[in-house]
Coordinates of C-alpha atoms and ligand atoms in Angstrom, one line a residue:
M1 CA 4.8 -17.1 -8.2
N2 CA 6.4 -15.7 -5.1
S3 CA 10.1 -15.8 -5.8
V4 CA 12.7 -13.6 -4.0
F5 CA 16.3 -12.8 -4.8
I6 CA 18.7 -13.7 -2.0
N7 CA 22.5 -13.5 -2.3
G8 CA 22.7 -14.4 -5.9
E9 CA 19.8 -16.8 -6.2
V10 CA 16.2 -16.6 -7.1
V11 CA 14.3 -18.9 -4.7
D12 CA 10.8 -19.4 -3.4
R13 CA 10.1 -17.0 -0.5
A14 CA 9.6 -19.8 1.9
N15 CA 13.1 -21.0 1.3
A16 CA 14.8 -17.6 1.8
K17 CA 16.6 -17.5 5.2
I18 CA 18.5 -14.6 6.9
D19 CA 21.0 -15.2 9.7
I20 CA 20.0 -13.7 13.0
E21 CA 23.4 -12.0 13.2
D22 CA 22.9 -10.2 9.9
R23 CA 23.9 -6.6 10.6
G24 CA 20.7 -5.3 8.8
Y25 CA 18.6 -7.3 11.4
Q26 CA 20.7 -6.3 14.4
F27 CA 21.7 -2.7 13.6
G28 CA 19.7 -1.6 10.6
D29 CA 23.2 -1.5 9.1
G30 CA 22.1 -1.4 5.4
I31 CA 20.4 0.5 2.7
Y32 CA 17.4 -0.1 0.4
E33 CA 15.5 1.1 -2.6
V34 CA 11.9 0.8 -3.7
I35 CA 11.5 0.7 -7.5
R36 CA 8.2 1.1 -9.3
V37 CA 6.9 -1.3 -11.9
Y38 CA 4.2 -0.1 -14.2
G39 CA 2.6 -2.5 -16.7
G40 CA 5.5 -4.9 -16.2
N41 CA 8.2 -2.2 -16.9
T42 CA 10.5 -0.6 -14.4
F43 CA 10.3 3.2 -13.9
T44 CA 13.4 5.3 -13.3
M45 CA 15.3 2.1 -12.3
K46 CA 18.7 3.5 -13.3
E47 CA 18.2 6.5 -11.0
H48 CA 17.3 4.2 -8.1
M49 CA 20.3 2.0 -8.8
V50 CA 22.6 5.0 -8.9
R51 CA 21.2 6.3 -5.6
L52 CA 21.7 2.8 -4.0
Y53 CA 25.4 2.8 -4.9
Q54 CA 25.7 6.3 -3.7
S55 CA 24.1 5.4 -0.3
A56 CA 26.5 2.5 -0.1
E57 CA 29.5 4.7 -0.7
K58 CA 28.3 7.2 1.9
M59 CA 28.2 4.4 4.5
K60 CA 31.3 2.6 3.3
L61 CA 29.3 -0.5 2.4
E62 CA 30.4 -2.7 -0.5
I63 CA 27.6 -4.0 -2.7
P64 CA 28.8 -7.5 -3.8
Y65 CA 27.6 -7.0 -7.5
P66 CA 28.3 -4.4 -10.1
E67 CA 25.2 -2.3 -10.9
E68 CA 24.5 -3.9 -14.3
E69 CA 24.5 -7.4 -12.8
L70 CA 22.2 -6.4 -9.9
T71 CA 19.9 -4.7 -12.3
A72 CA 19.7 -7.9 -14.4
H73 CA 18.9 -9.9 -11.3
L74 CA 16.0 -7.6 -10.5
L75 CA 14.6 -7.6 -14.0
K76 CA 14.7 -11.4 -13.9
L77 CA 12.8 -11.4 -10.6
I78 CA 10.1 -9.1 -12.0
D79 CA 9.7 -11.4 -14.9
S80 CA 9.6 -14.5 -12.8
N81 CA 6.9 -13.0 -10.5
Q82 CA 5.1 -11.5 -13.5
V83 CA 4.7 -8.2 -11.8
K84 CA 2.3 -5.8 -13.6
D85 CA 1.7 -2.8 -11.3
G86 CA 3.9 -3.1 -8.3
I87 CA 7.3 -2.5 -6.7
V88 CA 10.6 -4.2 -6.2
Y89 CA 12.1 -3.8 -2.7
L90 CA 15.9 -4.2 -2.7
Q91 CA 18.0 -4.2 0.4
V92 CA 21.7 -4.5 1.0
T93 CA 23.2 -5.0 4.4
R94 CA 26.8 -5.2 5.7
G95 CA 26.4 -8.9 6.0
V96 CA 26.6 -11.5 8.8
S97 CA 29.2 -11.3 11.6
A98 CA 29.4 -11.7 15.4
R99 CA 27.7 -8.7 16.9
Q100 CA 30.1 -5.8 17.3
H101 CA 29.6 -2.2 16.5
H102 CA 32.6 -1.6 14.3
F103 CA 32.6 -3.0 10.8
P104 CA 33.5 -6.6 10.2
S105 CA 36.7 -7.6 8.3
G106 CA 36.8 -7.2 4.6
D107 CA 36.0 -10.8 3.8
V108 CA 32.4 -10.5 5.1
I109 CA 30.2 -10.1 2.1
G110 CA 27.1 -7.9 2.1
S111 CA 23.7 -9.6 2.1
V112 CA 21.4 -8.7 -0.8
V113 CA 17.7 -9.4 -0.8
A114 CA 14.9 -8.3 -3.2
Y115 CA 11.3 -9.1 -3.5
T116 CA 8.4 -7.9 -5.5
K117 CA 4.9 -6.8 -4.5
D118 CA 1.7 -5.8 -6.3
F119 CA 1.0 -2.2 -5.6
P120 CA -1.7 -0.5 -7.6
V121 CA -1.5 3.3 -8.2
P122 CA -3.5 5.0 -5.3
S123 CA -5.8 6.7 -7.8
Q124 CA -8.6 7.6 -5.4
Q125 CA -6.3 9.4 -3.0
M126 CA -4.5 11.1 -5.8
E127 CA -7.8 12.4 -7.1
L128 CA -9.3 13.5 -3.8
G129 CA -6.2 14.5 -1.9
V130 CA -5.1 13.4 1.6
T131 CA -4.4 14.9 5.0
A132 CA -1.2 15.3 6.9
K133 CA 0.0 16.0 10.4
L134 CA 2.9 18.3 11.2
L135 CA 5.6 16.8 13.4
E136 CA 9.0 17.8 14.6
D137 CA 11.8 16.1 12.5
I138 CA 13.7 14.1 15.1
R139 CA 15.8 12.1 12.7
W140 CA 19.6 12.1 12.4
L141 CA 21.6 14.4 10.2
R142 CA 22.2 12.1 7.2
C143 CA 18.7 11.8 5.8
D144 CA 20.4 11.8 2.4
I145 CA 21.4 8.2 2.9
K146 CA 18.6 5.7 2.2
S147 CA 19.4 3.7 5.3
L148 CA 17.4 0.9 6.9
N149 CA 17.4 2.9 10.1
L150 CA 13.9 4.4 9.9
L151 CA 12.8 4.7 13.5
G152 CA 12.4 8.5 13.3
N153 CA 10.3 8.1 10.2
L154 CA 8.3 5.3 11.6
L155 CA 7.4 7.1 14.8
A156 CA 6.2 10.1 12.8
K157 CA 4.2 8.0 10.4
E158 CA 2.6 6.0 13.2
E159 CA 1.5 9.1 15.0
A160 CA 0.0 10.6 11.9
A161 CA -1.6 7.4 10.7
S162 CA -3.1 6.6 14.1
E163 CA -5.0 9.9 13.8
G164 CA -6.2 9.0 10.3
H165 CA -3.6 11.0 8.3
F166 CA -1.9 9.8 5.2
E167 CA 1.5 11.3 6.0
A168 CA 3.5 13.2 8.6
I169 CA 5.1 16.4 7.3
L170 CA 8.3 17.0 9.2
H171 CA 10.0 20.3 10.3
R172 CA 13.2 21.1 12.0
G173 CA 12.4 24.1 14.1
D174 CA 10.4 26.3 11.8
T175 CA 11.7 24.8 8.5
V176 CA 9.8 22.1 6.7
T177 CA 12.1 19.3 5.6
E178 CA 10.1 16.4 4.0
G179 CA 7.4 13.8 4.7
S180 CA 8.1 10.7 6.8
S181 CA 8.3 8.6 3.5
S182 CA 8.0 11.3 0.9
N183 CA 9.2 14.7 -0.2
A184 CA 7.1 17.8 0.5
F185 CA 6.3 20.6 -1.8
M186 CA 4.2 23.8 -1.6
V187 CA 2.9 26.1 -4.4
K188 CA 2.7 29.8 -3.8
D189 CA 1.8 32.3 -6.6
G190 CA 2.5 29.6 -9.3
V191 CA 6.0 28.7 -7.9
I192 CA 6.7 25.2 -6.6
Y193 CA 9.0 25.2 -3.6
T194 CA 10.8 22.2 -2.0
H195 CA 13.7 21.7 0.4
P196 CA 17.1 21.7 -1.3
A197 CA 18.7 18.3 -1.6
T198 CA 21.0 18.6 1.5
N199 CA 21.8 16.1 4.3
L200 CA 18.4 16.9 5.8
I201 CA 16.2 15.2 3.2
L202 CA 16.3 12.2 0.9
N203 CA 16.7 13.4 -2.6
G204 CA 13.7 11.5 -4.0
I205 CA 13.7 10.1 -7.4
T206 CA 10.1 11.2 -7.9
R207 CA 11.2 14.7 -6.7
R208 CA 13.8 14.7 -9.4
V209 CA 11.3 13.6 -12.1
I210 CA 9.0 16.4 -11.0
E211 CA 11.9 18.9 -11.2
G212 CA 12.6 17.7 -14.7
L213 CA 9.0 18.0 -15.7
C214 CA 8.8 21.5 -14.4
R215 CA 12.0 22.5 -16.3
E216 CA 10.6 21.0 -19.6
N217 CA 7.2 22.7 -19.2
T218 CA 8.4 26.0 -17.9
I219 CA 6.8 25.6 -14.5
S220 CA 8.6 27.6 -11.9
F221 CA 10.5 25.2 -9.5
Q222 CA 12.6 26.5 -6.6
E223 CA 14.8 24.3 -4.4
E224 CA 14.3 26.6 -1.4
A225 CA 13.5 25.8 2.2
F226 CA 10.2 27.2 3.5
L227 CA 8.7 27.7 6.9
V228 CA 5.8 25.9 8.6
R229 CA 3.8 29.1 8.5
E230 CA 4.4 29.4 4.7
L231 CA 3.3 25.8 4.2
L232 CA 0.0 26.4 6.0
E233 CA -0.6 29.5 4.0
A234 CA 0.3 27.9 0.6
D235 CA -2.0 27.8 -2.3
E236 CA -1.3 24.1 -2.8
V237 CA 0.7 21.4 -1.0
F238 CA 1.6 18.0 -2.3
I239 CA 4.0 15.2 -1.4
A240 CA 5.8 12.8 -3.8
S241 CA 7.3 9.4 -3.6
T242 CA 7.7 6.2 -5.7
T243 CA 4.5 4.7 -4.4
S244 CA 2.4 7.9 -3.9
E245 CA 3.5 9.7 -7.1
V246 CA 2.2 13.3 -6.9
M247 CA -0.2 13.2 -4.0
P248 CA -2.2 16.4 -3.2
V249 CA -2.4 17.4 0.5
I250 CA -5.6 19.2 1.2
K251 CA -5.5 19.6 5.0
I252 CA -2.6 19.8 7.4
D253 CA -3.6 19.4 11.1
E254 CA -6.6 21.7 11.4
Q255 CA -5.6 24.0 8.5
T256 CA -7.4 23.6 5.1
I257 CA -4.9 24.2 2.2
G258 CA -6.2 26.5 -0.5
D259 CA -9.8 25.7 -1.2
G260 CA -9.5 22.2 0.3
K261 CA -9.3 20.5 -3.1
P262 CA -6.3 19.4 -5.2
G263 CA -5.1 22.6 -7.0
P264 CA -4.3 23.3 -10.6
V265 CA -0.5 23.1 -10.4
T266 CA -0.7 19.7 -8.6
K267 CA -3.2 18.4 -11.1
R268 CA -1.0 19.5 -14.0
L269 CA 2.0 17.8 -12.5
Q270 CA -0.1 14.6 -12.0
A271 CA -1.0 14.7 -15.7
L272 CA 2.6 15.3 -16.8
F273 CA 3.8 12.5 -14.5
S274 CA 1.3 10.1 -16.0
E275 CA 2.5 11.0 -19.4
R276 CA 6.1 10.4 -18.4
K277 CA 5.2 7.0 -17.0
R278 CA 3.7 6.1 -20.4
E279 CA 6.6 7.4 -22.5
Q280 CA 9.6 6.3 -20.4
S281 CA 11.4 3.6 -22.3
P282 CA 11.8 0.5 -20.2
V283 CA 15.2 -0.7 -19.1
K284 CA 14.4 -4.2 -20.4
Ligands
PMP1 N1 11.9 11.0 1.6 C1 11.8 10.0 2.4 C2 12.1 10.1 3.8 C3 11.4 8.7 1.9 O1 11.3 7.6 2.6 C4 11.0 8.7 0.5 C5 10.5 7.4 -0.1 N2 11.3 6.3 0.0 C6 11.1 9.8 -0.3 C7 11.5 11.0 0.3 C8 10.8 9.8 -1.7 O2 11.7 9.1 -2.5 P1 11.4 8.4 -3.9 O3 10.7 9.4 -4.7 O4 12.8 8.1 -4.4 O5 10.5 7.3 -3.6

């Protein structure tokens, strides 16, 4: 089955139509979430939904359904498509109106679209580690909003990927911010460091799961910005996201990180994360 959710209805994907004057299409004037499904159950769905409504508030966008109702629609879609290991992509835009920069009048209703996709856990990369390229963070100053405007992220990812890298790790001046589609972490002397959740990064849900796991297992976790030089001299580096989970980075540009293999702290977190996936009680 390939059903999608569009403005209140679950329909076959071929029958889902978006107006060419949708503000998401014309301006990227919208927000989104990617929610993980493991074994048919959603993972940290509540946290993703809360972040969606927070992003909406930050850009004065009204989501046309209450959170509980939208969650129920998504669960129905997952069931209908019989997703096992995959994702739900959810997008809300400011709706359809004649092209103008300022917001449309209050009677224009936001467009809501969701679809599912199979997405296996990238086990091999998680076991072997991946490489990354360092690039200047050229994005805007509200990276805390999960907005559809991703051009800065796309340009970075493309440049890194075209050279065979898994991810671009971004820095503003000397300070490391995050990955182009992930949060970035380094380990030094047993302490995990990551950029604080300011306007310069997206406060990842995976990042928050990791923070919780560290707290519960007395692993030292510091929300403290670090420099490019410190990143390159770290004992371990990893990135984290909904689709990449805890992903070891073993080489950045020409610099091998640690001994060039996923390190013990990263591996421990991977194990704890897998455990959390198994024990998290499903929403449905
Ligand atoms: N930062 C950016 C820029 C991202 O695009 C993502 C993934 N969407 C993340 C961080 C990680 O967020 P999450 O763990 O919620 O997937």
